[in-house]
Amino acid sequence: MRDKGEDHDTIVVAFRGTKPFDAEAWSSDIDISWYEIKGVGKIHGGFMKALGLQKSKEIKKLLEENDKAKLIVTGHSLGGALAAVFTAILSYHDEKWLLQRLEGVYTFGQPRVGDQTFCQFMEDKLVEHDIHYFRFVYGYDLVPRLPYDDDSLMFKHFGTCVYSNMHYLAKIVDEEPNKNYFSPVKVIPMMVNALGELVRSFTLPLWKGNEYKEGSLMKIMRIVGLLIPGIPAHCPQDYVNATRLITSPPHFLLPPKDKSQ
């Protein structure tokens, strides 16, 4: 997507998330094998396969049309993971020109994609090229808490975590609460939260307008959430609402730095 005006030119590369009935995409999600890149670290094998042969030539061509054009990379769910891996591949191949034009990476409901070595590699590259990387997590969304961050799987997150609760109150945190999801002490709080989300699906349109009215399918998902908290929280609906209704704007809303300085 390209957003071009008199005073701006922004190219957005958006990676698509998992389709409900796409068996190939689901197989990529559940493939937790490692793909190791020397000097970078270990990356989720399924996400590397899903990225396939993504090319940067077309992006370069668009950016070359305007010296002031900027690049933004984004994605939800699997798309967020692919956005992370895409940025890693640019860094690995030392695509300095593209990285210089990369204004930021914004992922929503992104799962973990690599080990500690990979995350440190990415943190170093983000600092080196002055790239903003914001990882949005809503409520008890299950997906950002997978694969496990434990001694056996060793998956980690990197970047700045922007966490929004049920009231769309956002804050910057080191890691989302209940980072591995399956915690006995969190079962009751998550169910209470799911009940609040179900009630909110009926009351939010009254407060904010009919554009926030949820359809029947989403309401059914809210009911499912009473039994399996975290499933409806992964739907794009809450991430759209969280960015529109954010009630405590963190620093990511400030104007970006000028990399040319």
Coordinates of C-alpha atoms in Angstrom, one line a residue:
M1 CA 0.0 0.0 0.0
R2 CA 1.2 3.5 -0.7
D3 CA 0.1 6.7 1.0
K4 CA 1.3 9.6 -1.0
G5 CA 0.5 13.3 -0.5
E6 CA 2.1 16.7 -1.1
D7 CA 4.2 16.6 2.0
H8 CA 4.6 12.8 2.5
D9 CA 5.1 9.5 0.7
T10 CA 4.8 6.4 2.8
I11 CA 5.0 2.8 1.5
V12 CA 3.4 0.2 3.8
V13 CA 4.3 -3.5 3.5
A14 CA 1.6 -5.4 5.3
F15 CA 2.0 -9.2 5.8
R16 CA -1.3 -11.1 6.0
G17 CA -2.1 -13.2 9.0
T18 CA -3.4 -16.8 9.1
K19 CA -6.6 -17.4 7.2
P20 CA -9.1 -19.6 9.2
F21 CA -9.2 -22.3 6.5
D22 CA -5.7 -22.1 5.1
A23 CA -4.1 -25.4 6.0
E24 CA -0.7 -24.4 4.7
A25 CA -0.6 -21.3 6.9
W26 CA -1.7 -23.3 10.0
S27 CA 1.0 -25.8 9.3
S28 CA 3.5 -22.9 9.4
D29 CA 2.1 -21.7 12.7
I30 CA 2.5 -25.1 14.4
D31 CA 5.9 -25.9 13.0
I32 CA 8.2 -25.0 15.9
S33 CA 11.4 -26.3 14.4
W34 CA 14.4 -24.1 14.4
Y35 CA 16.0 -22.5 11.3
E36 CA 19.5 -21.3 12.3
I37 CA 21.3 -18.5 10.6
K38 CA 25.0 -18.1 11.5
G39 CA 25.6 -14.9 13.3
V40 CA 21.9 -14.2 13.7
G41 CA 20.5 -16.9 15.8
K42 CA 17.7 -19.4 15.6
I43 CA 14.4 -18.5 14.0
H44 CA 11.0 -20.3 14.0
G45 CA 11.2 -22.7 11.0
G46 CA 7.6 -22.4 10.1
F47 CA 7.8 -18.6 9.8
M48 CA 10.9 -18.8 7.6
K49 CA 9.0 -21.2 5.2
A50 CA 6.0 -18.9 5.2
L51 CA 8.1 -15.9 4.3
G52 CA 9.3 -17.8 1.2
L53 CA 11.0 -15.8 -1.5
Q54 CA 9.8 -12.3 -0.5
K55 CA 11.6 -9.8 -2.7
S56 CA 12.7 -6.3 -1.9
K57 CA 13.2 -5.2 -5.6
E58 CA 9.7 -3.8 -6.0
I59 CA 10.0 -1.9 -2.6
K60 CA 13.3 -0.4 -3.7
K61 CA 11.8 0.7 -7.0
L62 CA 9.0 2.5 -5.2
L63 CA 11.4 4.2 -2.8
E64 CA 13.7 5.3 -5.5
E65 CA 10.9 7.4 -7.0
N66 CA 11.1 9.8 -4.1
D67 CA 14.1 10.5 -1.9
K68 CA 11.8 11.4 1.0
A69 CA 9.7 8.3 0.8
K70 CA 9.6 6.1 3.9
L71 CA 8.9 2.5 4.5
I72 CA 6.7 0.9 7.2
V73 CA 6.4 -2.8 7.8
T74 CA 3.4 -4.3 9.6
G75 CA 1.3 -7.4 10.1
H76 CA -1.2 -9.2 12.4
S77 CA -0.6 -12.7 13.9
L78 CA 1.4 -14.7 11.4
G79 CA 1.8 -11.5 9.4
G80 CA 3.4 -9.9 12.4
A81 CA 5.9 -12.8 12.6
L82 CA 6.7 -12.4 8.9
A83 CA 7.2 -8.7 9.4
A84 CA 9.8 -9.5 12.1
V85 CA 11.5 -12.1 9.9
F86 CA 11.5 -9.8 6.9
T87 CA 13.2 -7.1 8.9
A88 CA 15.7 -9.6 10.1
I89 CA 16.5 -10.8 6.6
L90 CA 17.1 -7.1 5.5
S91 CA 19.5 -6.8 8.4
Y92 CA 21.2 -10.1 7.7
H93 CA 21.9 -9.1 4.1
D94 CA 23.0 -5.6 5.3
E95 CA 20.4 -3.8 3.1
K96 CA 21.5 -0.5 4.6
W97 CA 19.7 1.7 2.0
L98 CA 16.4 0.0 2.8
L99 CA 17.0 0.0 6.5
Q100 CA 17.7 3.7 6.4
R101 CA 14.3 4.3 4.8
L102 CA 12.5 2.0 7.2
E103 CA 10.6 4.3 9.5
G104 CA 9.2 1.6 11.7
V105 CA 7.8 -1.9 12.2
Y106 CA 4.4 -2.3 13.9
T107 CA 3.1 -5.8 14.7
F108 CA -0.2 -6.8 16.2
G109 CA -0.7 -10.1 18.1
Q110 CA 2.7 -11.3 16.9
P111 CA 4.0 -14.7 18.2
R112 CA 7.6 -15.2 19.3
V113 CA 9.9 -15.8 16.3
G114 CA 13.4 -16.6 17.6
D115 CA 15.8 -17.4 20.4
Q116 CA 17.7 -15.0 22.7
T117 CA 20.6 -14.7 20.2
F118 CA 18.3 -13.7 17.4
C119 CA 16.5 -11.2 19.6
Q120 CA 19.8 -9.6 20.6
F121 CA 20.8 -9.4 17.0
M122 CA 17.6 -7.6 16.2
E123 CA 17.8 -5.3 19.1
D124 CA 21.3 -4.3 18.0
K125 CA 20.2 -3.7 14.4
L126 CA 17.2 -1.6 15.5
V127 CA 19.5 0.6 17.5
E128 CA 22.1 0.8 14.7
H129 CA 19.6 1.9 12.1
D130 CA 17.3 3.9 14.4
I131 CA 14.3 1.8 13.6
H132 CA 11.1 1.9 15.8
Y133 CA 9.8 -1.6 16.5
F134 CA 6.5 -1.7 18.3
R135 CA 4.8 -5.0 19.2
F136 CA 1.1 -4.4 20.1
V137 CA -0.5 -6.9 22.5
Y138 CA -4.1 -6.8 23.5
G139 CA -5.3 -8.2 26.8
Y140 CA -4.9 -12.0 27.2
D141 CA -4.4 -12.7 23.5
L142 CA -3.0 -16.2 23.3
V143 CA -0.8 -15.9 20.3
P144 CA 1.8 -13.4 21.5
R145 CA 2.4 -15.8 24.4
L146 CA 3.4 -18.6 22.1
P147 CA 5.6 -20.5 21.4
Y148 CA 6.7 -20.8 25.1
D149 CA 9.4 -18.7 26.6
D150 CA 10.9 -21.5 28.8
D151 CA 14.0 -23.7 29.2
S152 CA 12.9 -26.2 26.6
L153 CA 11.6 -24.0 23.7
M154 CA 13.6 -20.9 24.5
F155 CA 11.5 -18.5 22.2
K156 CA 11.9 -14.8 23.1
H157 CA 10.3 -11.5 22.1
F158 CA 12.2 -8.3 21.1
G159 CA 11.2 -4.7 20.4
T160 CA 8.9 -2.4 22.5
C161 CA 5.8 -4.0 23.8
V162 CA 2.7 -1.8 23.8
Y163 CA 0.2 -3.6 26.0
S164 CA -3.5 -2.6 26.0
N165 CA -6.0 -3.9 28.6
M166 CA -9.8 -4.5 28.3
H167 CA -10.4 -0.8 28.6
Y168 CA -7.9 0.0 25.8
L169 CA -5.6 1.6 28.3
A170 CA -2.1 1.3 26.8
K171 CA 1.3 1.3 28.4
I172 CA 4.8 0.3 27.5
V173 CA 5.9 -2.9 29.3
D174 CA 8.9 -5.1 29.3
E175 CA 6.7 -8.1 28.6
E176 CA 3.0 -8.8 28.4
P177 CA 1.4 -10.1 31.7
N178 CA 1.2 -13.9 32.1
K179 CA 3.8 -14.3 29.3
N180 CA 3.2 -18.0 28.8
Y181 CA -0.6 -17.9 29.1
F182 CA -1.1 -21.3 30.8
S183 CA -1.0 -20.3 34.5
P184 CA -3.4 -21.8 37.1
V185 CA -3.4 -18.5 39.1
K186 CA -4.5 -16.6 36.0
V187 CA -7.5 -18.7 35.0
I188 CA -10.1 -16.9 37.1
P189 CA -8.8 -13.3 36.2
M190 CA -8.8 -14.3 32.5
M191 CA -12.4 -15.5 32.7
V192 CA -13.6 -12.4 34.5
N193 CA -11.8 -10.4 31.8
A194 CA -13.5 -12.4 29.1
L195 CA -16.9 -11.7 30.7
G196 CA -16.1 -8.0 30.8
E197 CA -15.2 -8.1 27.0
L198 CA -18.6 -9.8 26.3
V199 CA -20.5 -7.1 28.2
R200 CA -18.4 -4.4 26.4
S201 CA -19.4 -5.8 23.0
F202 CA -22.9 -4.5 23.8
T203 CA -22.0 -1.3 25.6
L204 CA -19.2 0.1 23.5
P205 CA -21.4 1.2 20.6
L206 CA -23.5 3.1 23.1
W207 CA -20.5 5.0 24.3
K208 CA -18.5 5.4 21.1
G209 CA -20.9 5.1 18.2
N210 CA -22.3 2.4 15.9
E211 CA -19.0 2.0 14.1
Y212 CA -17.9 0.0 17.1
K213 CA -20.9 -2.4 16.9
E214 CA -19.7 -6.0 16.8
G215 CA -21.3 -8.6 14.5
S216 CA -22.9 -11.8 15.5
L217 CA -19.8 -13.9 14.8
M218 CA -17.7 -11.7 17.0
K219 CA -20.2 -11.9 19.8
I220 CA -20.1 -15.7 19.5
M221 CA -16.3 -15.5 19.8
R222 CA -16.8 -13.5 23.0
I223 CA -18.9 -16.3 24.4
V224 CA -16.3 -18.9 23.4
G225 CA -13.8 -16.7 25.3
L226 CA -15.7 -17.5 28.5
L227 CA -14.4 -21.1 28.1
I228 CA -11.1 -20.4 26.4
P229 CA -10.0 -16.9 27.3
G230 CA -7.5 -15.4 24.8
I231 CA -9.0 -16.7 21.6
P232 CA -11.4 -13.8 20.8
A233 CA -8.7 -11.3 22.1
H234 CA -6.6 -12.3 19.0
C235 CA -9.2 -11.1 16.5
P236 CA -8.2 -8.0 14.6
Q237 CA -11.3 -6.2 16.1
D238 CA -9.7 -5.5 19.4
Y239 CA -6.4 -4.4 17.8
V240 CA -8.3 -1.9 15.6
N241 CA -10.2 -0.7 18.6
A242 CA -7.0 -0.5 20.7
T243 CA -5.3 1.8 18.2
R244 CA -8.4 4.0 17.7
L245 CA -9.5 4.3 21.3
I246 CA -6.1 4.3 23.0
T247 CA -6.6 6.3 26.2
S248 CA -3.0 7.0 27.3
P249 CA -0.9 7.8 24.2
P250 CA 2.7 6.5 24.7
H251 CA 5.7 7.9 23.1
F252 CA 5.2 6.0 19.8
L253 CA 2.6 8.6 18.8
L254 CA 5.3 11.3 18.9
P255 CA 6.7 12.5 15.5
P256 CA 9.5 10.1 14.3
K257 CA 13.1 11.2 14.3
D258 CA 14.6 12.5 11.1
K259 CA 17.2 9.9 10.1
S260 CA 18.9 12.3 7.7
Q261 CA 20.2 14.4 10.6

